Tab-separated table of C-alpha atoms in Angstrom:
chain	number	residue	atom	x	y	z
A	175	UNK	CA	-37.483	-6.811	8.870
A	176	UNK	CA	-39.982	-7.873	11.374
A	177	UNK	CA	-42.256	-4.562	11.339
A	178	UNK	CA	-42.155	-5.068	7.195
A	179	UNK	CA	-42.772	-8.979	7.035
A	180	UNK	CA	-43.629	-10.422	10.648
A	181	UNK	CA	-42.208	-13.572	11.838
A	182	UNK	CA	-40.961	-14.259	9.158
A	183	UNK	CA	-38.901	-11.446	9.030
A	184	UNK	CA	-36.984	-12.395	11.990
A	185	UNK	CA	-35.568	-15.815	9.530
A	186	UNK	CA	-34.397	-12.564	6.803
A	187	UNK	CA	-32.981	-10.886	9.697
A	188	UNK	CA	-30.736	-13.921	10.373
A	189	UNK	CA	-30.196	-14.877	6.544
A	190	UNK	CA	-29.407	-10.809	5.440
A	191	UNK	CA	-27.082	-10.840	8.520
A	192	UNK	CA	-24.932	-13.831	7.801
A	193	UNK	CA	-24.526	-12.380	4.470
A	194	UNK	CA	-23.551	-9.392	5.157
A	195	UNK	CA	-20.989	-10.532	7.823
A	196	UNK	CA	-19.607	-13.559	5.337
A	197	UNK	CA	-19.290	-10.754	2.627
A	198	UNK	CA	-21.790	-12.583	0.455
A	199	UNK	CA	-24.051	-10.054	-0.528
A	200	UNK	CA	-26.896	-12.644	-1.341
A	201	UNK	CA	-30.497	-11.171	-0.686
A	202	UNK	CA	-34.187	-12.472	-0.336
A	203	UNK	CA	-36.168	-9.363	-0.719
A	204	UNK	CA	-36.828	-9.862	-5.055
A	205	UNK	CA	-40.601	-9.350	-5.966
A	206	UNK	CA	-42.196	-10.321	-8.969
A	207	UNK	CA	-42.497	-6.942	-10.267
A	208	UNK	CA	-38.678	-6.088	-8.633
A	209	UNK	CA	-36.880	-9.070	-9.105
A	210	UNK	CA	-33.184	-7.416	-7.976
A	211	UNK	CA	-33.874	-4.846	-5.142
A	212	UNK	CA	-30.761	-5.802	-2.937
A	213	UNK	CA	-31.625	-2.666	-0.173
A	214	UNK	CA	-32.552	-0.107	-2.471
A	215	UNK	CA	-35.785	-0.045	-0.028
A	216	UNK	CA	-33.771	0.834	3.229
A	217	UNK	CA	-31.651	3.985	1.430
A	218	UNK	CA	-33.048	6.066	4.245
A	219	UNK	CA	-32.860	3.451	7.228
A	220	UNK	CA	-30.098	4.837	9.667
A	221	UNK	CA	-30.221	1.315	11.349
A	222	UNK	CA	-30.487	-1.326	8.619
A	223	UNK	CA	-27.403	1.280	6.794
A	224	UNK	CA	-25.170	1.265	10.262
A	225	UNK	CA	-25.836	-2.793	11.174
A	226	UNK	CA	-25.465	-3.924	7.854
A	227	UNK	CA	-21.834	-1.776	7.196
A	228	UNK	CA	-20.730	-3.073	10.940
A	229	UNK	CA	-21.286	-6.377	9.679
A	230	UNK	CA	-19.302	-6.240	5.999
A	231	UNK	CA	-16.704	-4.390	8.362
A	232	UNK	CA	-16.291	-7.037	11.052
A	233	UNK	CA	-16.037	-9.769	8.778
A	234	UNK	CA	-13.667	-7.739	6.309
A	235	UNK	CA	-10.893	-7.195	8.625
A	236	UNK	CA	-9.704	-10.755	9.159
A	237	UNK	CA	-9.929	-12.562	12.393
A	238	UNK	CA	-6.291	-12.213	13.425
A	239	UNK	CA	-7.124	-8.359	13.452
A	240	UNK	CA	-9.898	-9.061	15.592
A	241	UNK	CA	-7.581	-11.671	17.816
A	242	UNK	CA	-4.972	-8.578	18.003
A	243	UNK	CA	-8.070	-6.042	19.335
A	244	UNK	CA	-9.217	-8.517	21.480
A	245	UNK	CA	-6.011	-9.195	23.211
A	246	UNK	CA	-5.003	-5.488	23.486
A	247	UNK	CA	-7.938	-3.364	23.400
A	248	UNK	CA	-6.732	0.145	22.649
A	249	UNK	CA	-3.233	-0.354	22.911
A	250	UNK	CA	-2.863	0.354	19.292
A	251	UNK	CA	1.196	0.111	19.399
A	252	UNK	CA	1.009	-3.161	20.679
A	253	UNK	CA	-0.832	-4.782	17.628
A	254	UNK	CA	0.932	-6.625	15.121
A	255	UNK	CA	2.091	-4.768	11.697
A	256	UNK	CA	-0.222	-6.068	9.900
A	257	UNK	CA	-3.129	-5.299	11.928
A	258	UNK	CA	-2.293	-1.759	11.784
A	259	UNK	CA	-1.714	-1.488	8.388
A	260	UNK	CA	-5.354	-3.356	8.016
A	261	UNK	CA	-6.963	-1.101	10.446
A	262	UNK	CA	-5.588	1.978	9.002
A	263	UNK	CA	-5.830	1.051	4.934
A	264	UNK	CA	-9.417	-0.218	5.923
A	265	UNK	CA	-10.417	3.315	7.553
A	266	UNK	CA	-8.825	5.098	4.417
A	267	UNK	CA	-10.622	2.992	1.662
A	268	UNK	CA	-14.098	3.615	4.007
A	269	UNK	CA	-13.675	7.499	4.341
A	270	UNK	CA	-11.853	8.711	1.167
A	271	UNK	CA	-14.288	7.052	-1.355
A	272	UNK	CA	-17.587	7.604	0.547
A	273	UNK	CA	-16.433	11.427	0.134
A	274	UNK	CA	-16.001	11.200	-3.301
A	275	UNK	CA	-19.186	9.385	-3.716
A	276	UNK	CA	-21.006	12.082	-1.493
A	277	UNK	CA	-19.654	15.174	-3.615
A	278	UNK	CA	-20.321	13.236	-7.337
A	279	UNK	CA	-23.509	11.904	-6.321
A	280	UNK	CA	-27.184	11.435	-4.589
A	281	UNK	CA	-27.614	14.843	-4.889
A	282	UNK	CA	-31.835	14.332	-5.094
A	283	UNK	CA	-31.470	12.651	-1.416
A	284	UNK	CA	-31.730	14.974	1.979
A	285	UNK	CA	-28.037	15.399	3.403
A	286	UNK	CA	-28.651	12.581	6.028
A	287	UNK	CA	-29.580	9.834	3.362
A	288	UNK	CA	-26.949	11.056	0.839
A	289	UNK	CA	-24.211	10.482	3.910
A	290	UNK	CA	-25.682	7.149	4.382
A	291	UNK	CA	-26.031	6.435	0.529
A	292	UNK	CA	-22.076	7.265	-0.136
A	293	UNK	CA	-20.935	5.300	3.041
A	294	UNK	CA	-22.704	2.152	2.072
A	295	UNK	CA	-21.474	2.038	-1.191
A	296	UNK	CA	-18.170	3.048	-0.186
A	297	UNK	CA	-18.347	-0.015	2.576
A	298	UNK	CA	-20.261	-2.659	0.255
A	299	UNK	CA	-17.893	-2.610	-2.796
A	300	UNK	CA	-15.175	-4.024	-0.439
A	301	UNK	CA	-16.806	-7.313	-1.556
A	302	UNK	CA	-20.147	-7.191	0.433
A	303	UNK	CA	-22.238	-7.088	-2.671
A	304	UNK	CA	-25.318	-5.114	-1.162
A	305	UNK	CA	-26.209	-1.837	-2.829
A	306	UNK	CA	-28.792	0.865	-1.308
A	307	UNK	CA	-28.823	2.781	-4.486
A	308	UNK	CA	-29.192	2.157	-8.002
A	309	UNK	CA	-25.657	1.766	-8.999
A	310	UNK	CA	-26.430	2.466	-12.719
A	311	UNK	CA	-27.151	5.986	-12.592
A	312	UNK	CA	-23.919	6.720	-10.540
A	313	UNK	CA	-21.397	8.699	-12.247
A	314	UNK	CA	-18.346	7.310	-14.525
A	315	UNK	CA	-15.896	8.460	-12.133
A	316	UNK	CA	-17.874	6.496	-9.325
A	317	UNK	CA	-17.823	3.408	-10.760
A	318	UNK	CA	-14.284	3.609	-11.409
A	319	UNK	CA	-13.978	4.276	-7.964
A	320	UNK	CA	-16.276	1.281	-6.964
A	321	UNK	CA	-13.784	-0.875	-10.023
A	322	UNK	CA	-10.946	-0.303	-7.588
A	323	UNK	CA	-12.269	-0.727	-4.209
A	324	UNK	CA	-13.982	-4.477	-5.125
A	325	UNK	CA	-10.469	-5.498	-6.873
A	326	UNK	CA	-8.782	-4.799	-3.545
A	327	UNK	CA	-11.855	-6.476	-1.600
A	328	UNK	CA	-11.104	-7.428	1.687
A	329	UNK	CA	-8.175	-8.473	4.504
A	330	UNK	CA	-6.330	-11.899	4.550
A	331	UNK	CA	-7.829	-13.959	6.775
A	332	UNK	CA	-11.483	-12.680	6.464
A	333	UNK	CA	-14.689	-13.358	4.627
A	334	UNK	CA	-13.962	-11.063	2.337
A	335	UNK	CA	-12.233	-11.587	-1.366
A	336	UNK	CA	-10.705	-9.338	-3.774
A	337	UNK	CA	-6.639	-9.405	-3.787
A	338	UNK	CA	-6.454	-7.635	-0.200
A	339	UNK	CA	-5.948	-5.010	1.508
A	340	UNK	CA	-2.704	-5.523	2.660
A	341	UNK	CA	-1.188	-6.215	-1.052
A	342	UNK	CA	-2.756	-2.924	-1.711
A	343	UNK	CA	-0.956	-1.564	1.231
A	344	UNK	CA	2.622	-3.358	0.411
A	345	UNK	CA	2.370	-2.168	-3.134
A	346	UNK	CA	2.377	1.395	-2.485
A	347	UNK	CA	4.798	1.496	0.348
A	348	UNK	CA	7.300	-0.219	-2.357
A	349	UNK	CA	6.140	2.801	-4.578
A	350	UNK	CA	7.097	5.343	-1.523
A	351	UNK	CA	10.334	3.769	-0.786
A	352	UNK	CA	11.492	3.523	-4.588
A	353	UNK	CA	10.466	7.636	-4.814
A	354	UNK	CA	12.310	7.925	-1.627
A	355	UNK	CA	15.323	5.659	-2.523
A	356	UNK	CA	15.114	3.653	0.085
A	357	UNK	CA	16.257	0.015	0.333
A	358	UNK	CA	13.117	-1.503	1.550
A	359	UNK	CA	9.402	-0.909	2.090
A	360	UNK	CA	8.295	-0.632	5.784
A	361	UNK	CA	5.149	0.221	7.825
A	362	UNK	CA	5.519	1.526	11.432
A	363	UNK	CA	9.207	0.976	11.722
A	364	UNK	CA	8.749	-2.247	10.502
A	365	UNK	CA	10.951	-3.569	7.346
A	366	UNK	CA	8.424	-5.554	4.987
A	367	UNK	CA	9.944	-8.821	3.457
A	368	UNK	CA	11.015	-8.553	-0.419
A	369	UNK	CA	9.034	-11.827	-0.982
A	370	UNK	CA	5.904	-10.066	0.393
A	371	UNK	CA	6.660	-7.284	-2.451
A	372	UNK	CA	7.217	-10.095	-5.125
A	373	UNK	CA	4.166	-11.963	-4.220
A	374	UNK	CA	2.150	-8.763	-3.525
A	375	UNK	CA	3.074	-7.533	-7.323
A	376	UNK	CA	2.286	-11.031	-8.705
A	377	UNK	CA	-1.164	-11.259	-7.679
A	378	UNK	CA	-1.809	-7.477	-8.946
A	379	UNK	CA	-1.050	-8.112	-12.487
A	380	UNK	CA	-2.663	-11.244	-12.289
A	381	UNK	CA	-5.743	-9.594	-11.180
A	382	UNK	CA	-5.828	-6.922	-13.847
A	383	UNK	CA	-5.435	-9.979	-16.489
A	384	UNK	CA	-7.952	-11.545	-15.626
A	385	UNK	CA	-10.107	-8.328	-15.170
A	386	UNK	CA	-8.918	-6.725	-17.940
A	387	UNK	CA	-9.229	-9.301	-20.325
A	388	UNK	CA	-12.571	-10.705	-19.195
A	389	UNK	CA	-14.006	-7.596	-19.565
A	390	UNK	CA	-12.875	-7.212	-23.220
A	391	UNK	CA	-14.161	-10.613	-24.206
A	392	UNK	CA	-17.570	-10.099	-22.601
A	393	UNK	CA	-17.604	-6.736	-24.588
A	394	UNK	CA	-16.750	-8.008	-27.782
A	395	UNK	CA	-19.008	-10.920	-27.420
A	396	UNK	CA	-22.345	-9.143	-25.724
A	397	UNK	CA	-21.639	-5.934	-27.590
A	398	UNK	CA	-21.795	-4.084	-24.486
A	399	UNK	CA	-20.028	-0.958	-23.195
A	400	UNK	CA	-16.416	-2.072	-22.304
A	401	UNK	CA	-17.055	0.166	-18.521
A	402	UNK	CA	-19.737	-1.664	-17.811
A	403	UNK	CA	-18.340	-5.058	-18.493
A	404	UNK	CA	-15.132	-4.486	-16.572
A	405	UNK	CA	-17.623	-3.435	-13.752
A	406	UNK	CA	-18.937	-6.951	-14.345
A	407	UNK	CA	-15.510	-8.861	-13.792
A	408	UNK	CA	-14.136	-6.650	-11.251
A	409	UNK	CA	-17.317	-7.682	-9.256
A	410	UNK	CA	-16.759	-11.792	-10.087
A	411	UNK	CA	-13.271	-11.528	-9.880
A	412	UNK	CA	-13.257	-9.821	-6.373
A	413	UNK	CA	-16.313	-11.940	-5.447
A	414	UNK	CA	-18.568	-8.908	-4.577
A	415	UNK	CA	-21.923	-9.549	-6.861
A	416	UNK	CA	-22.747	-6.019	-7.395
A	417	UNK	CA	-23.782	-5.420	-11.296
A	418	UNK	CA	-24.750	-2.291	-12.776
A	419	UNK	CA	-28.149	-4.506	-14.811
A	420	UNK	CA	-26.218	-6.142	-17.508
A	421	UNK	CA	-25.697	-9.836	-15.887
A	422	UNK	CA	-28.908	-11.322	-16.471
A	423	UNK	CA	-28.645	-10.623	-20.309
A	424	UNK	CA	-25.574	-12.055	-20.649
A	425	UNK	CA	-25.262	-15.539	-22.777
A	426	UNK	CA	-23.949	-18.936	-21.338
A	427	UNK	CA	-20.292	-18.167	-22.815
A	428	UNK	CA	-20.401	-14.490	-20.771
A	429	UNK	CA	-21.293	-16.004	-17.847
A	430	UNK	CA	-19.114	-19.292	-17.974
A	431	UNK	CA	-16.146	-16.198	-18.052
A	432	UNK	CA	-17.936	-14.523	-14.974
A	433	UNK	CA	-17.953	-17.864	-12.997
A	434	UNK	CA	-14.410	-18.874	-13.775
A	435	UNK	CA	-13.488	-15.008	-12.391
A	436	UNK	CA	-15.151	-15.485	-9.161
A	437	UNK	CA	-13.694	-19.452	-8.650
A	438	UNK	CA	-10.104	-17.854	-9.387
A	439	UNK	CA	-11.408	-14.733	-7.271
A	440	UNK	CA	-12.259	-16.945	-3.999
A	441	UNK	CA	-10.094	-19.845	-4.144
A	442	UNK	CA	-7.407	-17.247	-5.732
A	443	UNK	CA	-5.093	-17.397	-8.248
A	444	UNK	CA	-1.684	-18.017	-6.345
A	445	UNK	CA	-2.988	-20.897	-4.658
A	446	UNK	CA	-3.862	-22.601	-8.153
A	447	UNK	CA	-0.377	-21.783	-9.628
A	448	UNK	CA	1.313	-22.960	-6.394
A	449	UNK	CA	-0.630	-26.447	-6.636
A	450	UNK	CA	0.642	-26.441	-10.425
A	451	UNK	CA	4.586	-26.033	-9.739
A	452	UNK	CA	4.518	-27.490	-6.515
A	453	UNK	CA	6.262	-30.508	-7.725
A	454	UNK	CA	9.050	-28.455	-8.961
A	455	UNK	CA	12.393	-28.788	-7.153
A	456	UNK	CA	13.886	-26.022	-6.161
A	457	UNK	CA	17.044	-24.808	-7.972
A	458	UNK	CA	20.134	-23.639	-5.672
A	459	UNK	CA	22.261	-22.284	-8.667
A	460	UNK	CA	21.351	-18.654	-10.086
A	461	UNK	CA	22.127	-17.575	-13.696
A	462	UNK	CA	24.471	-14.508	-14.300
A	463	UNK	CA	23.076	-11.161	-13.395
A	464	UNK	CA	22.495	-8.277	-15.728
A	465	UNK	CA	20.875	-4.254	-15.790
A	466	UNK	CA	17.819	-3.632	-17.481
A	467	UNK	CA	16.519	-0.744	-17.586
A	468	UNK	CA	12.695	0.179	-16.128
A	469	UNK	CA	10.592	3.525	-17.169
């Protein structure tokens, strides 16, 4: 920043940095005749690509994580479940998407910028909100890819949002365990609670609700493609801010919908319907118990 604006590029150093570490994705670099550039300028700048993914990454993972590698450096067996499970889900969601990106897209860029293009936007849909390429001419698949990765957003305890990656993580060792008939879900020799799994599949259909249906009313309303409004409330809902154009044409309803997804989105849903029945006593009897049948 300082070799492209001077002085004063050391204040957008500090500002781009805190928002890429906080997972806000807010930018300063709009001209009047490019009013939403994000980073599209820096596609090909290894260092503004590697400091600006460090940052969404360290502020992604969740302070305990960081407490855990603080306290026992590499001693990887010695960190808490969780931390593992964030570490390792956090590497897989980095590596396996940025692949798929590389392979369905940026084919015009040299191989070095392409690898940087597909980790970036593999790394910044975890809720960062940056974007180094123009995400509209990405393929179909990609954006469904991108859909995914900012509804699971970051780890608990982070700056991230999005419904975590640990309830990602829970959900599909409950899938694994059911396959395998097993009595419980576990990571690392480690039984996971069955309130975990209850809360884990609460806040998932929750968060395709309120995706799901957003996107259909903003559809219907705007007359827009339904993919690329579901893009739009996948990246309110997780709190990302990545848009593939359409936002700014939206109308006041539209975006009254959009702002509603990212307030449920950051202060999350859970905590609102907890506040709601809090006052509820809780009842020691349980009614009779009877088989229904599932799939």
């Amino acid at each position: 920043f300082c070799r492209d604006y001077g002085w004063h590029g050391i204040w957008m150093a500090v500002f781009h940095s805190v928002s890429a570490f906080c997972n806000a994705g807010f930018d300063i670099l709009g001209t009047a005749n490019n009013l939403y550039p994000s980073l599209t300028g820096y596609e090909q700048n290894p260092i503004m690509n590697i400091t600006i993914m460090l940052l969404i990454i360290i502020g992604g993972i969740g302070f305990l994580t960081w407490e855990d590698i603080y306290e026992n450096k590499l001693q990887f067996r010695r960190y808490r479940m969780q931390s593992k499970v964030i570490l390792i889900f956090t590497l897989i969601l980095i590596i396996f998407p940025a692949i798929f990106f590389f392979f369905a897209d940026f084919a015009a860029l040299p191989i070095e910028a392409r690898l940087q293009a597909a980790l970036f936007q593999s790394v910044t849909t975890r809720t960062a909100g940056f974007n180094t390429v123009n995400l509209s001419v990405m393929s179909g698949s990609s954006q469904g890819i991108m859909i995914l990765l900012m509804l699971i957003g970051g780890s608990p305890g982070s700056t991230a949002g999005g419904m975590k990656t640990t309830t990602f993580a829970v959900l599909l060792a409950n899938i694994v365990a059911t396959y395998r008939q097993q009595d419980s879900a576990h990571f690392f020799d480690r039984r996971v609670d069955c309130n975990a799994i209850k809360t884990a599949s609460t806040i998932l259909t929750m968060y395709i609700a309120l995706f799901f249906w957003g996107g259909i009313f903003i559809s219907a309303y705007e007359n827009l493609p339904l993919s690329s409004c579901l893009y739009e409330t996948a990246s309110a809902l997780g709190t990302v801010g990545l848009t593939l154009g359409i936002t700014p044409q939206l109308h006041v309803p539209s975006q009254l919908i959009l702002i509603l997804l990212m307030y449920l989105g950051r202060v999350g849903s859970l905590t609102l319907m907890y506040a709601a029945l809090s006052g509820k006593k809780a009842v020691n009897s349980k009614l009779p118990l009877e088989k229904i049948t599932i799939g």
